[in-house]
């Protein structure tokens, strides 16, 4: 039980710290492409290193071609494009807002499973999902009270929801017989591979930014690797409902850190929206 709580604490701290580390790297002059690629590369290396330490790298070679394609697709969507879009959005919005969208991913997965796998959702689940949507809208209010629905950061973050939902459905359909650590490693590798396509622009613009921001880039990648490994360790040892509820609170850490380090402030409607999303995600995870 002690190890279970320790893994859970690692998952919450890592998920809360990763968006803040991304934001700090952006604030110090790193480009979105550099932040996304560097953190994805560190994440992949760290997760593969974890497999090496556990003597499980051979499991990666044992997966079928079809499963390999599924793993890479999950990585492209869940660890590549979702991460890149979130980081791009943070050039104009807060890390807390990005973290809040991350916490809403269970709602996206539930809807994707309903549409693609025909899994049933009861009325309470739809109510929780509706509250998640309402909270995200309130969180994205401008200070003058006008919804920022015309702003590209909101739509970019919104687009990550169906992508993560699709990635989770593919994982559920294709990878039920694989070890969670293998899925985590394949997903991390797929995310890094898709972001390699941006390397020519990263090399051209990176240079000095890497020197200035490498501690934040390293921290962001290690946090995502730690979260990935810790999450699967927690869910492998049952306790899934309570774990999902507590992990959903990670954006609170991001918010507190951004207030302390970057002077973020929210209007009262945004505070209500933030609380609504967290409460709704906890309610949704408890009914799962």
mmCIF file with all atom_site columns, C-alpha atoms in Angstrom, residues 32-33 35-41 76 79-81 83-85 87 189-200 202:
data_model
loop_
_atom_site.group_PDB
_atom_site.id
_atom_site.type_symbol
_atom_site.label_atom_id
_atom_site.label_alt_id
_atom_site.label_comp_id
_atom_site.label_asym_id
_atom_site.label_entity_id
_atom_site.label_seq_id
_atom_site.pdbx_PDB_ins_code
_atom_site.Cartn_x
_atom_site.Cartn_y
_atom_site.Cartn_z
_atom_site.occupancy
_atom_site.B_iso_or_equiv
_atom_site.pdbx_formal_charge
_atom_site.auth_seq_id
_atom_site.auth_comp_id
_atom_site.auth_asym_id
_atom_site.auth_atom_id
_atom_site.pdbx_PDB_model_num
ATOM 1  C CA . UNK A 1 32  ? 6.984  25.592 -29.401 1.00 0.00 ? 32  UNK A CA 1
ATOM 2  C CA . UNK A 1 33  ? 8.567  23.043 -31.746 1.00 0.00 ? 33  UNK A CA 1
ATOM 3  C CA . UNK A 1 35  ? 9.793  22.431 -26.413 1.00 0.00 ? 35  UNK A CA 1
ATOM 4  C CA . UNK A 1 36  ? 7.557  19.729 -27.904 1.00 0.00 ? 36  UNK A CA 1
ATOM 5  C CA . UNK A 1 37  ? 10.359 17.763 -29.562 1.00 0.00 ? 37  UNK A CA 1
ATOM 6  C CA . UNK A 1 38  ? 12.842 18.011 -26.690 1.00 0.00 ? 38  UNK A CA 1
ATOM 7  C CA . UNK A 1 39  ? 10.376 16.936 -24.032 1.00 0.00 ? 39  UNK A CA 1
ATOM 8  C CA . UNK A 1 40  ? 9.091  14.082 -26.250 1.00 0.00 ? 40  UNK A CA 1
ATOM 9  C CA . UNK A 1 41  ? 12.654 12.878 -26.844 1.00 0.00 ? 41  UNK A CA 1
ATOM 10 C CA . UNK A 1 76  ? 1.475  10.194 -32.981 1.00 0.00 ? 76  UNK A CA 1
ATOM 11 C CA . UNK A 1 79  ? 2.096  11.950 -27.287 1.00 0.00 ? 79  UNK A CA 1
ATOM 12 C CA . UNK A 1 80  ? 2.964  13.818 -30.473 1.00 0.00 ? 80  UNK A CA 1
ATOM 13 C CA . UNK A 1 81  ? 0.193  16.024 -31.845 1.00 0.00 ? 81  UNK A CA 1
ATOM 14 C CA . UNK A 1 83  ? 1.554  17.598 -26.846 1.00 0.00 ? 83  UNK A CA 1
ATOM 15 C CA . UNK A 1 84  ? 2.510  19.895 -29.727 1.00 0.00 ? 84  UNK A CA 1
ATOM 16 C CA . UNK A 1 85  ? -0.949 21.484 -29.919 1.00 0.00 ? 85  UNK A CA 1
ATOM 17 C CA . UNK A 1 87  ? 2.403  23.693 -26.213 1.00 0.00 ? 87  UNK A CA 1
ATOM 18 C CA . UNK A 1 189 ? 8.503  6.520  -29.108 1.00 0.00 ? 189 UNK A CA 1
ATOM 19 C CA . UNK A 1 190 ? 5.684  7.240  -31.571 1.00 0.00 ? 190 UNK A CA 1
ATOM 20 C CA . UNK A 1 191 ? 5.318  10.759 -30.187 1.00 0.00 ? 191 UNK A CA 1
ATOM 21 C CA . UNK A 1 192 ? 9.031  11.458 -30.578 1.00 0.00 ? 192 UNK A CA 1
ATOM 22 C CA . UNK A 1 193 ? 9.124  10.037 -34.113 1.00 0.00 ? 193 UNK A CA 1
ATOM 23 C CA . UNK A 1 194 ? 6.352  12.266 -35.453 1.00 0.00 ? 194 UNK A CA 1
ATOM 24 C CA . UNK A 1 195 ? 8.003  15.339 -33.958 1.00 0.00 ? 195 UNK A CA 1
ATOM 25 C CA . UNK A 1 196 ? 11.287 14.461 -35.711 1.00 0.00 ? 196 UNK A CA 1
ATOM 26 C CA . UNK A 1 197 ? 9.620  15.853 -38.843 1.00 0.00 ? 197 UNK A CA 1
ATOM 27 C CA . UNK A 1 198 ? 9.976  19.309 -37.307 1.00 0.00 ? 198 UNK A CA 1
ATOM 28 C CA . UNK A 1 199 ? 13.731 18.903 -36.731 1.00 0.00 ? 199 UNK A CA 1
ATOM 29 C CA . UNK A 1 200 ? 14.860 21.164 -39.658 1.00 0.00 ? 200 UNK A CA 1
ATOM 30 C CA . UNK A 1 202 ? 14.087 23.237 -34.650 1.00 0.00 ? 202 UNK A CA 1
#
